[in-house]
Amino acid sequence: MSSARNVTRFWEWGKKIICVGRNYADHAKELKNAVPTEPVLFLKPPSAYVKEGSPILVPQYSSNLHHEVELGVVIGKGGTAIPRTSAMDHVAGYALCLDMTARDIQDECKSKGLPWTLAKAFNTSCPVSEFVPKEKIPDPGNVRIWLKVNDQLRQDGNTSQMIFSIPFLISYISEIITLEEGDLILTGTPKGVSNVQEHDELQAGIEDIVSMTFRVDRL
Ligand SMILES: O=C([O-])CC(=O)C(=O)O
Ligand SMILES: [Mg+2]
């Protein structure tokens, strides 16, 4: 009998959530940010996870919560300084993720030169779908990710628009931060981010491979 934990429930493991920002030029431009020449990285704590059935909570200190739909990469095999050529061997699968962002607070942090923690790392800032096994997405560098708010399509991108590819990101990140089984990498959002309010319903998907629905609430 094996007591090994099952990576399909990675969100219960308390592992790292490493986020890549500005990985789609059209999103960098819509927020008037420069298109990066190196990946922009930040972290969310595992307490940010929320699963379908529980609401996304607007932080009390924010009046401009944004959705960012992103492809999440679930690490199956850890490593440090993983070469790009073998990076995909470290992937167990994928998850659809939302990088919920208190945009008003992020703008304030940016102007003061402060870290984004309050804008990005609060409770429920990382809604995630079910685990999607690797075999279900043979080419993660070419899948459609989409998001609707109250049935209106707001984001409709393709991972082929990423500036830094998944193998590049795994290699780059693992040079700085050792990757472990159960870690999640959020690969950045395409254009179309917008505000959500209490009672809104968010629906998002990776093509028709996986979809998820969340309601927004206030504490
Ligand atoms: O907050 C931002 O615009 C950076 C980010 O997370 C993304 O591009 O996905
Ligand atoms: Mg993001």
JSON list of C-alpha atoms and ligand atoms in Angstrom, two decimals:
[
{"chain": "A", "resi": 1, "resn": "MET", "atom": "CA", "xyz": [0.00, 0.00, 0.00]},
{"chain": "A", "resi": 2, "resn": "SER", "atom": "CA", "xyz": [1.34, 3.36, -0.95]},
{"chain": "A", "resi": 3, "resn": "SER", "atom": "CA", "xyz": [0.49, 6.40, 1.12]},
{"chain": "A", "resi": 4, "resn": "ALA", "atom": "CA", "xyz": [1.82, 8.69, -1.63]},
{"chain": "A", "resi": 5, "resn": "ARG", "atom": "CA", "xyz": [-0.14, 11.90, -2.07]},
{"chain": "A", "resi": 6, "resn": "ASN", "atom": "CA", "xyz": [-1.91, 12.35, -5.36]},
{"chain": "A", "resi": 7, "resn": "VAL", "atom": "CA", "xyz": [-0.72, 15.34, -7.38]},
{"chain": "A", "resi": 8, "resn": "THR", "atom": "CA", "xyz": [-4.21, 15.65, -8.91]},
{"chain": "A", "resi": 9, "resn": "ARG", "atom": "CA", "xyz": [-5.07, 17.42, -5.63]},
{"chain": "A", "resi": 10, "resn": "PHE", "atom": "CA", "xyz": [-2.00, 19.66, -5.72]},
{"chain": "A", "resi": 11, "resn": "TRP", "atom": "CA", "xyz": [-3.88, 22.61, -4.18]},
{"chain": "A", "resi": 12, "resn": "GLU", "atom": "CA", "xyz": [-4.10, 20.71, -0.89]},
{"chain": "A", "resi": 13, "resn": "TRP", "atom": "CA", "xyz": [-0.35, 20.25, -0.63]},
{"chain": "A", "resi": 14, "resn": "GLY", "atom": "CA", "xyz": [0.67, 23.72, 0.49]},
{"chain": "A", "resi": 15, "resn": "LYS", "atom": "CA", "xyz": [3.24, 24.10, -2.28]},
{"chain": "A", "resi": 16, "resn": "LYS", "atom": "CA", "xyz": [4.40, 27.22, -4.10]},
{"chain": "A", "resi": 17, "resn": "ILE", "atom": "CA", "xyz": [2.40, 29.22, -6.63]},
{"chain": "A", "resi": 18, "resn": "ILE", "atom": "CA", "xyz": [4.83, 31.03, -8.93]},
{"chain": "A", "resi": 19, "resn": "CYS", "atom": "CA", "xyz": [3.26, 33.61, -11.21]},
{"chain": "A", "resi": 20, "resn": "VAL", "atom": "CA", "xyz": [4.60, 35.07, -14.43]},
{"chain": "A", "resi": 21, "resn": "GLY", "atom": "CA", "xyz": [3.46, 38.60, -15.27]},
{"chain": "A", "resi": 22, "resn": "ARG", "atom": "CA", "xyz": [3.34, 40.43, -18.60]},
{"chain": "A", "resi": 23, "resn": "ASN", "atom": "CA", "xyz": [3.84, 37.26, -20.63]},
{"chain": "A", "resi": 24, "resn": "TYR", "atom": "CA", "xyz": [1.39, 38.39, -23.32]},
{"chain": "A", "resi": 25, "resn": "ALA", "atom": "CA", "xyz": [2.31, 41.58, -25.19]},
{"chain": "A", "resi": 26, "resn": "ASP", "atom": "CA", "xyz": [-1.36, 42.55, -25.72]},
{"chain": "A", "resi": 27, "resn": "HIS", "atom": "CA", "xyz": [-1.99, 42.47, -21.95]},
{"chain": "A", "resi": 28, "resn": "ALA", "atom": "CA", "xyz": [1.25, 44.32, -21.10]},
{"chain": "A", "resi": 29, "resn": "LYS", "atom": "CA", "xyz": [0.14, 47.03, -23.54]},
{"chain": "A", "resi": 30, "resn": "GLU", "atom": "CA", "xyz": [-3.44, 47.32, -22.25]},
{"chain": "A", "resi": 31, "resn": "LEU", "atom": "CA", "xyz": [-2.00, 48.20, -18.81]},
{"chain": "A", "resi": 32, "resn": "LYS", "atom": "CA", "xyz": [0.60, 50.49, -20.42]},
{"chain": "A", "resi": 33, "resn": "ASN", "atom": "CA", "xyz": [3.50, 48.33, -19.26]},
{"chain": "A", "resi": 34, "resn": "ALA", "atom": "CA", "xyz": [6.62, 47.71, -21.31]},
{"chain": "A", "resi": 35, "resn": "VAL", "atom": "CA", "xyz": [6.83, 44.31, -23.02]},
{"chain": "A", "resi": 36, "resn": "PRO", "atom": "CA", "xyz": [9.43, 42.49, -20.87]},
{"chain": "A", "resi": 37, "resn": "THR", "atom": "CA", "xyz": [12.73, 41.11, -22.09]},
{"chain": "A", "resi": 38, "resn": "GLU", "atom": "CA", "xyz": [12.95, 38.81, -19.03]},
{"chain": "A", "resi": 39, "resn": "PRO", "atom": "CA", "xyz": [10.08, 37.09, -17.20]},
{"chain": "A", "resi": 40, "resn": "VAL", "atom": "CA", "xyz": [8.42, 39.12, -14.42]},
{"chain": "A", "resi": 41, "resn": "LEU", "atom": "CA", "xyz": [7.89, 36.83, -11.40]},
{"chain": "A", "resi": 42, "resn": "PHE", "atom": "CA", "xyz": [5.85, 37.06, -8.21]},
{"chain": "A", "resi": 43, "resn": "LEU", "atom": "CA", "xyz": [4.38, 34.57, -5.73]},
{"chain": "A", "resi": 44, "resn": "LYS", "atom": "CA", "xyz": [1.05, 33.68, -4.18]},
{"chain": "A", "resi": 45, "resn": "PRO", "atom": "CA", "xyz": [0.82, 31.66, -0.96]},
{"chain": "A", "resi": 46, "resn": "PRO", "atom": "CA", "xyz": [-1.05, 28.31, -1.03]},
{"chain": "A", "resi": 47, "resn": "SER", "atom": "CA", "xyz": [-3.77, 29.94, 1.11]},
{"chain": "A", "resi": 48, "resn": "ALA", "atom": "CA", "xyz": [-4.75, 31.80, -2.10]},
{"chain": "A", "resi": 49, "resn": "TYR", "atom": "CA", "xyz": [-6.32, 28.67, -3.58]},
{"chain": "A", "resi": 50, "resn": "VAL", "atom": "CA", "xyz": [-10.08, 28.47, -3.97]},
{"chain": "A", "resi": 51, "resn": "LYS", "atom": "CA", "xyz": [-12.05, 25.69, -5.63]},
{"chain": "A", "resi": 52, "resn": "GLU", "atom": "CA", "xyz": [-15.40, 25.70, -7.40]},
{"chain": "A", "resi": 53, "resn": "GLY", "atom": "CA", "xyz": [-18.23, 25.81, -4.90]},
{"chain": "A", "resi": 54, "resn": "SER", "atom": "CA", "xyz": [-16.56, 28.53, -2.80]},
{"chain": "A", "resi": 55, "resn": "PRO", "atom": "CA", "xyz": [-16.73, 32.21, -3.72]},
{"chain": "A", "resi": 56, "resn": "ILE", "atom": "CA", "xyz": [-13.98, 34.57, -4.82]},
{"chain": "A", "resi": 57, "resn": "LEU", "atom": "CA", "xyz": [-13.85, 37.27, -2.13]},
{"chain": "A", "resi": 58, "resn": "VAL", "atom": "CA", "xyz": [-13.18, 40.92, -2.92]},
{"chain": "A", "resi": 59, "resn": "PRO", "atom": "CA", "xyz": [-10.63, 42.18, -0.38]},
{"chain": "A", "resi": 60, "resn": "GLN", "atom": "CA", "xyz": [-12.12, 44.83, 1.88]},
{"chain": "A", "resi": 61, "resn": "TYR", "atom": "CA", "xyz": [-9.36, 47.28, 0.94]},
{"chain": "A", "resi": 62, "resn": "SER", "atom": "CA", "xyz": [-10.00, 47.08, -2.83]},
{"chain": "A", "resi": 63, "resn": "SER", "atom": "CA", "xyz": [-12.65, 48.62, -5.06]},
{"chain": "A", "resi": 64, "resn": "ASN", "atom": "CA", "xyz": [-11.24, 47.33, -8.35]},
{"chain": "A", "resi": 65, "resn": "LEU", "atom": "CA", "xyz": [-10.79, 43.55, -8.41]},
{"chain": "A", "resi": 66, "resn": "HIS", "atom": "CA", "xyz": [-9.73, 42.21, -11.83]},
{"chain": "A", "resi": 67, "resn": "HIS", "atom": "CA", "xyz": [-9.87, 38.73, -13.34]},
{"chain": "A", "resi": 68, "resn": "GLU", "atom": "CA", "xyz": [-6.84, 37.35, -15.21]},
{"chain": "A", "resi": 69, "resn": "VAL", "atom": "CA", "xyz": [-7.37, 33.94, -16.84]},
{"chain": "A", "resi": 70, "resn": "GLU", "atom": "CA", "xyz": [-4.16, 31.91, -17.08]},
{"chain": "A", "resi": 71, "resn": "LEU", "atom": "CA", "xyz": [-2.91, 28.45, -17.95]},
{"chain": "A", "resi": 72, "resn": "GLY", "atom": "CA", "xyz": [-1.41, 26.82, -14.85]},
{"chain": "A", "resi": 73, "resn": "VAL", "atom": "CA", "xyz": [1.37, 24.24, -15.11]},
{"chain": "A", "resi": 74, "resn": "VAL", "atom": "CA", "xyz": [1.48, 21.62, -12.34]},
{"chain": "A", "resi": 75, "resn": "ILE", "atom": "CA", "xyz": [4.97, 20.32, -11.56]},
{"chain": "A", "resi": 76, "resn": "GLY", "atom": "CA", "xyz": [5.25, 16.53, -11.30]},
{"chain": "A", "resi": 77, "resn": "LYS", "atom": "CA", "xyz": [8.97, 16.15, -10.79]},
{"chain": "A", "resi": 78, "resn": "GLY", "atom": "CA", "xyz": [11.05, 18.72, -8.93]},
{"chain": "A", "resi": 79, "resn": "GLY", "atom": "CA", "xyz": [14.40, 20.12, -9.90]},
{"chain": "A", "resi": 80, "resn": "THR", "atom": "CA", "xyz": [16.90, 22.96, -9.84]},
{"chain": "A", "resi": 81, "resn": "ALA", "atom": "CA", "xyz": [18.35, 24.52, -12.99]},
{"chain": "A", "resi": 82, "resn": "ILE", "atom": "CA", "xyz": [16.25, 22.29, -15.21]},
{"chain": "A", "resi": 83, "resn": "PRO", "atom": "CA", "xyz": [17.44, 22.43, -18.84]},
{"chain": "A", "resi": 84, "resn": "ARG", "atom": "CA", "xyz": [14.90, 23.73, -21.33]},
{"chain": "A", "resi": 85, "resn": "THR", "atom": "CA", "xyz": [15.20, 20.56, -23.39]},
{"chain": "A", "resi": 86, "resn": "SER", "atom": "CA", "xyz": [13.95, 18.30, -20.57]},
{"chain": "A", "resi": 87, "resn": "ALA", "atom": "CA", "xyz": [11.62, 20.83, -18.91]},
{"chain": "A", "resi": 88, "resn": "MET", "atom": "CA", "xyz": [8.41, 19.15, -20.09]},
{"chain": "A", "resi": 89, "resn": "ASP", "atom": "CA", "xyz": [9.43, 15.92, -18.32]},
{"chain": "A", "resi": 90, "resn": "HIS", "atom": "CA", "xyz": [8.85, 17.84, -15.06]},
{"chain": "A", "resi": 91, "resn": "VAL", "atom": "CA", "xyz": [5.20, 18.62, -15.89]},
{"chain": "A", "resi": 92, "resn": "ALA", "atom": "CA", "xyz": [2.44, 16.43, -14.38]},
{"chain": "A", "resi": 93, "resn": "GLY", "atom": "CA", "xyz": [-0.43, 18.33, -15.94]},
{"chain": "A", "resi": 94, "resn": "TYR", "atom": "CA", "xyz": [-2.27, 21.62, -16.07]},
{"chain": "A", "resi": 95, "resn": "ALA", "atom": "CA", "xyz": [-5.02, 23.60, -14.38]},
{"chain": "A", "resi": 96, "resn": "LEU", "atom": "CA", "xyz": [-7.02, 26.59, -15.43]},
{"chain": "A", "resi": 97, "resn": "CYS", "atom": "CA", "xyz": [-6.31, 29.44, -13.01]},
{"chain": "A", "resi": 98, "resn": "LEU", "atom": "CA", "xyz": [-7.42, 32.95, -12.28]},
{"chain": "A", "resi": 99, "resn": "ASP", "atom": "CA", "xyz": [-4.83, 35.42, -11.06]},
{"chain": "A", "resi": 100, "resn": "MET", "atom": "CA", "xyz": [-7.27, 37.65, -9.19]},
{"chain": "A", "resi": 101, "resn": "THR", "atom": "CA", "xyz": [-5.72, 41.10, -8.84]},
{"chain": "A", "resi": 102, "resn": "ALA", "atom": "CA", "xyz": [-6.69, 44.12, -6.77]},
{"chain": "A", "resi": 103, "resn": "ARG", "atom": "CA", "xyz": [-5.78, 46.50, -9.58]},
{"chain": "A", "resi": 104, "resn": "ASP", "atom": "CA", "xyz": [-6.22, 49.69, -7.57]},
{"chain": "A", "resi": 105, "resn": "ILE", "atom": "CA", "xyz": [-3.81, 48.36, -4.94]},
{"chain": "A", "resi": 106, "resn": "GLN", "atom": "CA", "xyz": [-1.37, 47.12, -7.58]},
{"chain": "A", "resi": 107, "resn": "ASP", "atom": "CA", "xyz": [-1.34, 50.61, -9.17]},
{"chain": "A", "resi": 108, "resn": "GLU", "atom": "CA", "xyz": [-0.60, 52.10, -5.75]},
{"chain": "A", "resi": 109, "resn": "CYS", "atom": "CA", "xyz": [2.19, 49.57, -5.11]},
{"chain": "A", "resi": 110, "resn": "LYS", "atom": "CA", "xyz": [3.69, 50.30, -8.53]},
{"chain": "A", "resi": 111, "resn": "SER", "atom": "CA", "xyz": [3.71, 54.05, -7.99]},
{"chain": "A", "resi": 112, "resn": "LYS", "atom": "CA", "xyz": [5.30, 53.66, -4.53]},
{"chain": "A", "resi": 113, "resn": "GLY", "atom": "CA", "xyz": [7.79, 51.06, -5.75]},
{"chain": "A", "resi": 114, "resn": "LEU", "atom": "CA", "xyz": [6.37, 48.50, -3.30]},
{"chain": "A", "resi": 115, "resn": "PRO", "atom": "CA", "xyz": [5.84, 44.75, -3.78]},
{"chain": "A", "resi": 116, "resn": "TRP", "atom": "CA", "xyz": [2.50, 43.46, -5.12]},
{"chain": "A", "resi": 117, "resn": "THR", "atom": "CA", "xyz": [1.64, 41.17, -2.19]},
{"chain": "A", "resi": 118, "resn": "LEU", "atom": "CA", "xyz": [-1.54, 42.99, -1.13]},
{"chain": "A", "resi": 119, "resn": "ALA", "atom": "CA", "xyz": [-2.72, 43.15, -4.75]},
{"chain": "A", "resi": 120, "resn": "LYS", "atom": "CA", "xyz": [-2.05, 39.54, -5.68]},
{"chain": "A", "resi": 121, "resn": "ALA", "atom": "CA", "xyz": [-1.69, 37.21, -2.68]},
{"chain": "A", "resi": 122, "resn": "PHE", "atom": "CA", "xyz": [-4.88, 37.64, -0.61]},
{"chain": "A", "resi": 123, "resn": "ASN", "atom": "CA", "xyz": [-7.21, 34.76, 0.29]},
{"chain": "A", "resi": 124, "resn": "THR", "atom": "CA", "xyz": [-9.09, 33.41, -2.79]},
{"chain": "A", "resi": 125, "resn": "SER", "atom": "CA", "xyz": [-6.75, 35.21, -5.20]},
{"chain": "A", "resi": 126, "resn": "CYS", "atom": "CA", "xyz": [-6.06, 31.91, -6.99]},
{"chain": "A", "resi": 127, "resn": "PRO", "atom": "CA", "xyz": [-9.22, 30.10, -8.16]},
{"chain": "A", "resi": 128, "resn": "VAL", "atom": "CA", "xyz": [-8.23, 26.79, -9.82]},
{"chain": "A", "resi": 129, "resn": "SER", "atom": "CA", "xyz": [-9.98, 24.15, -11.90]},
{"chain": "A", "resi": 130, "resn": "GLU", "atom": "CA", "xyz": [-9.70, 20.43, -11.59]},
{"chain": "A", "resi": 131, "resn": "PHE", "atom": "CA", "xyz": [-6.31, 18.93, -12.48]},
{"chain": "A", "resi": 132, "resn": "VAL", "atom": "CA", "xyz": [-5.93, 18.31, -16.22]},
{"chain": "A", "resi": 133, "resn": "PRO", "atom": "CA", "xyz": [-3.59, 15.38, -16.97]},
{"chain": "A", "resi": 134, "resn": "LYS", "atom": "CA", "xyz": [-0.70, 16.20, -19.30]},
{"chain": "A", "resi": 135, "resn": "GLU", "atom": "CA", "xyz": [-1.99, 13.88, -22.05]},
{"chain": "A", "resi": 136, "resn": "LYS", "atom": "CA", "xyz": [-5.15, 15.98, -22.43]},
{"chain": "A", "resi": 137, "resn": "ILE", "atom": "CA", "xyz": [-3.12, 18.98, -23.65]},
{"chain": "A", "resi": 138, "resn": "PRO", "atom": "CA", "xyz": [-0.56, 17.63, -26.11]},
{"chain": "A", "resi": 139, "resn": "ASP", "atom": "CA", "xyz": [0.52, 21.16, -27.13]},
{"chain": "A", "resi": 140, "resn": "PRO", "atom": "CA", "xyz": [0.23, 23.54, -24.14]},
{"chain": "A", "resi": 141, "resn": "GLY", "atom": "CA", "xyz": [1.88, 26.21, -26.28]},
{"chain": "A", "resi": 142, "resn": "ASN", "atom": "CA", "xyz": [-1.20, 26.36, -28.49]},
{"chain": "A", "resi": 143, "resn": "VAL", "atom": "CA", "xyz": [-4.48, 26.24, -26.57]},
{"chain": "A", "resi": 144, "resn": "ARG", "atom": "CA", "xyz": [-7.31, 28.72, -26.28]},
{"chain": "A", "resi": 145, "resn": "ILE", "atom": "CA", "xyz": [-8.06, 30.12, -22.82]},
{"chain": "A", "resi": 146, "resn": "TRP", "atom": "CA", "xyz": [-11.21, 32.16, -22.31]},
{"chain": "A", "resi": 147, "resn": "LEU", "atom": "CA", "xyz": [-13.23, 33.86, -19.59]},
{"chain": "A", "resi": 148, "resn": "LYS", "atom": "CA", "xyz": [-16.79, 35.19, -19.42]},
{"chain": "A", "resi": 149, "resn": "VAL", "atom": "CA", "xyz": [-18.30, 37.51, -16.81]},
{"chain": "A", "resi": 150, "resn": "ASN", "atom": "CA", "xyz": [-22.09, 37.09, -16.53]},
{"chain": "A", "resi": 151, "resn": "ASP", "atom": "CA", "xyz": [-22.06, 35.32, -19.92]},
{"chain": "A", "resi": 152, "resn": "GLN", "atom": "CA", "xyz": [-20.11, 38.08, -21.67]},
{"chain": "A", "resi": 153, "resn": "LEU", "atom": "CA", "xyz": [-16.81, 37.05, -23.23]},
{"chain": "A", "resi": 154, "resn": "ARG", "atom": "CA", "xyz": [-14.04, 39.22, -21.73]},
{"chain": "A", "resi": 155, "resn": "GLN", "atom": "CA", "xyz": [-10.84, 37.27, -22.37]},
{"chain": "A", "resi": 156, "resn": "ASP", "atom": "CA", "xyz": [-10.17, 35.03, -25.36]},
{"chain": "A", "resi": 157, "resn": "GLY", "atom": "CA", "xyz": [-6.50, 34.30, -25.90]},
{"chain": "A", "resi": 158, "resn": "ASN", "atom": "CA", "xyz": [-4.22, 31.55, -27.06]},
{"chain": "A", "resi": 159, "resn": "THR", "atom": "CA", "xyz": [-1.12, 30.33, -25.25]},
{"chain": "A", "resi": 160, "resn": "SER", "atom": "CA", "xyz": [0.72, 30.63, -28.59]},
{"chain": "A", "resi": 161, "resn": "GLN", "atom": "CA", "xyz": [0.80, 34.39, -27.81]},
{"chain": "A", "resi": 162, "resn": "MET", "atom": "CA", "xyz": [3.04, 33.87, -24.76]},
{"chain": "A", "resi": 163, "resn": "ILE", "atom": "CA", "xyz": [6.33, 35.76, -24.93]},
{"chain": "A", "resi": 164, "resn": "PHE", "atom": "CA", "xyz": [8.20, 33.12, -22.85]},
{"chain": "A", "resi": 165, "resn": "SER", "atom": "CA", "xyz": [7.31, 29.48, -23.53]},
{"chain": "A", "resi": 166, "resn": "ILE", "atom": "CA", "xyz": [6.50, 26.93, -20.85]},
{"chain": "A", "resi": 167, "resn": "PRO", "atom": "CA", "xyz": [9.86, 25.07, -21.20]},
{"chain": "A", "resi": 168, "resn": "PHE", "atom": "CA", "xyz": [11.72, 28.40, -21.02]},
{"chain": "A", "resi": 169, "resn": "LEU", "atom": "CA", "xyz": [9.77, 29.44, -17.90]},
{"chain": "A", "resi": 170, "resn": "ILE", "atom": "CA", "xyz": [10.39, 26.12, -16.12]},
{"chain": "A", "resi": 171, "resn": "SER", "atom": "CA", "xyz": [14.09, 26.39, -16.85]},
{"chain": "A", "resi": 172, "resn": "TYR", "atom": "CA", "xyz": [14.31, 30.09, -15.93]},
{"chain": "A", "resi": 173, "resn": "ILE", "atom": "CA", "xyz": [12.33, 29.79, -12.69]},
{"chain": "A", "resi": 174, "resn": "SER", "atom": "CA", "xyz": [14.13, 26.64, -11.51]},
{"chain": "A", "resi": 175, "resn": "GLU", "atom": "CA", "xyz": [17.49, 28.44, -11.75]},
{"chain": "A", "resi": 176, "resn": "ILE", "atom": "CA", "xyz": [16.24, 30.83, -9.06]},
{"chain": "A", "resi": 177, "resn": "ILE", "atom": "CA", "xyz": [13.65, 28.83, -7.13]},
{"chain": "A", "resi": 178, "resn": "THR", "atom": "CA", "xyz": [13.88, 25.03, -6.82]},
{"chain": "A", "resi": 179, "resn": "LEU", "atom": "CA", "xyz": [10.70, 23.51, -8.20]},
{"chain": "A", "resi": 180, "resn": "GLU", "atom": "CA", "xyz": [8.96, 20.76, -6.23]},
{"chain": "A", "resi": 181, "resn": "GLU", "atom": "CA", "xyz": [6.25, 18.26, -7.04]},
{"chain": "A", "resi": 182, "resn": "GLY", "atom": "CA", "xyz": [2.90, 19.98, -6.56]},
{"chain": "A", "resi": 183, "resn": "ASP", "atom": "CA", "xyz": [4.13, 23.51, -7.33]},
{"chain": "A", "resi": 184, "resn": "LEU", "atom": "CA", "xyz": [2.03, 25.53, -9.77]},
{"chain": "A", "resi": 185, "resn": "ILE", "atom": "CA", "xyz": [3.26, 28.02, -12.35]},
{"chain": "A", "resi": 186, "resn": "LEU", "atom": "CA", "xyz": [0.76, 30.62, -13.59]},
{"chain": "A", "resi": 187, "resn": "THR", "atom": "CA", "xyz": [1.90, 31.56, -17.07]},
{"chain": "A", "resi": 188, "resn": "GLY", "atom": "CA", "xyz": [0.38, 35.04, -17.44]},
{"chain": "A", "resi": 189, "resn": "THR", "atom": "CA", "xyz": [-2.80, 36.47, -18.87]},
{"chain": "A", "resi": 190, "resn": "PRO", "atom": "CA", "xyz": [-3.86, 37.61, -22.34]},
{"chain": "A", "resi": 191, "resn": "LYS", "atom": "CA", "xyz": [-5.66, 40.93, -22.87]},
{"chain": "A", "resi": 192, "resn": "GLY", "atom": "CA", "xyz": [-9.19, 41.67, -21.72]},
{"chain": "A", "resi": 193, "resn": "VAL", "atom": "CA", "xyz": [-8.74, 41.90, -17.94]},
{"chain": "A", "resi": 194, "resn": "SER", "atom": "CA", "xyz": [-11.60, 43.79, -16.30]},
{"chain": "A", "resi": 195, "resn": "ASN", "atom": "CA", "xyz": [-13.36, 44.56, -13.08]},
{"chain": "A", "resi": 196, "resn": "VAL", "atom": "CA", "xyz": [-15.61, 42.11, -11.22]},
{"chain": "A", "resi": 197, "resn": "GLN", "atom": "CA", "xyz": [-18.24, 42.93, -8.61]},
{"chain": "A", "resi": 198, "resn": "GLU", "atom": "CA", "xyz": [-20.04, 41.15, -5.83]},
{"chain": "A", "resi": 199, "resn": "HIS", "atom": "CA", "xyz": [-22.62, 38.66, -7.28]},
{"chain": "A", "resi": 200, "resn": "ASP", "atom": "CA", "xyz": [-20.88, 38.40, -10.68]},
{"chain": "A", "resi": 201, "resn": "GLU", "atom": "CA", "xyz": [-20.49, 34.94, -12.15]},
{"chain": "A", "resi": 202, "resn": "LEU", "atom": "CA", "xyz": [-17.18, 34.07, -13.77]},
{"chain": "A", "resi": 203, "resn": "GLN", "atom": "CA", "xyz": [-16.92, 31.18, -16.19]},
{"chain": "A", "resi": 204, "resn": "ALA", "atom": "CA", "xyz": [-13.60, 30.21, -17.73]},
{"chain": "A", "resi": 205, "resn": "GLY", "atom": "CA", "xyz": [-12.15, 27.38, -19.77]},
{"chain": "A", "resi": 206, "resn": "ILE", "atom": "CA", "xyz": [-9.26, 25.86, -21.64]},
{"chain": "A", "resi": 207, "resn": "GLU", "atom": "CA", "xyz": [-10.92, 25.25, -25.04]},
{"chain": "A", "resi": 208, "resn": "ASP", "atom": "CA", "xyz": [-13.58, 22.64, -24.21]},
{"chain": "A", "resi": 209, "resn": "ILE", "atom": "CA", "xyz": [-11.09, 20.55, -22.22]},
{"chain": "A", "resi": 210, "resn": "VAL", "atom": "CA", "xyz": [-11.99, 22.00, -18.82]},
{"chain": "A", "resi": 211, "resn": "SER", "atom": "CA", "xyz": [-14.22, 24.78, -17.55]},
{"chain": "A", "resi": 212, "resn": "MET", "atom": "CA", "xyz": [-15.07, 26.25, -14.17]},
{"chain": "A", "resi": 213, "resn": "THR", "atom": "CA", "xyz": [-17.54, 28.68, -12.63]},
{"chain": "A", "resi": 214, "resn": "PHE", "atom": "CA", "xyz": [-17.07, 30.99, -9.64]},
{"chain": "A", "resi": 215, "resn": "ARG", "atom": "CA", "xyz": [-19.22, 33.58, -7.94]},
{"chain": "A", "resi": 216, "resn": "VAL", "atom": "CA", "xyz": [-17.84, 36.78, -6.49]},
{"chain": "A", "resi": 217, "resn": "ASP", "atom": "CA", "xyz": [-18.66, 37.78, -2.93]},
{"chain": "A", "resi": 218, "resn": "ARG", "atom": "CA", "xyz": [-17.56, 40.39, -0.42]},
{"chain": "A", "resi": 219, "resn": "LEU", "atom": "CA", "xyz": [-16.43, 39.61, 3.11]},
{"chain": "B", "resi": 1, "resn": "LIG", "atom": "O1", "xyz": [-0.83, 42.11, -13.02]},
{"chain": "B", "resi": 1, "resn": "LIG", "atom": "C1", "xyz": [-0.33, 42.02, -14.13]},
{"chain": "B", "resi": 1, "resn": "LIG", "atom": "O2", "xyz": [-0.70, 42.70, -15.10]},
{"chain": "B", "resi": 1, "resn": "LIG", "atom": "C2", "xyz": [0.77, 41.04, -14.37]},
{"chain": "B", "resi": 1, "resn": "LIG", "atom": "C3", "xyz": [0.21, 39.69, -14.48]},
{"chain": "B", "resi": 1, "resn": "LIG", "atom": "O3", "xyz": [-0.10, 39.04, -13.51]},
{"chain": "B", "resi": 1, "resn": "LIG", "atom": "C4", "xyz": [-0.02, 39.09, -15.81]},
{"chain": "B", "resi": 1, "resn": "LIG", "atom": "O4", "xyz": [0.37, 39.69, -16.81]},
{"chain": "B", "resi": 1, "resn": "LIG", "atom": "O5", "xyz": [-0.61, 38.01, -15.86]},
{"chain": "B", "resi": 2, "resn": "MG", "atom": "MG", "xyz": [-1.39, 37.41, -13.97]}
]
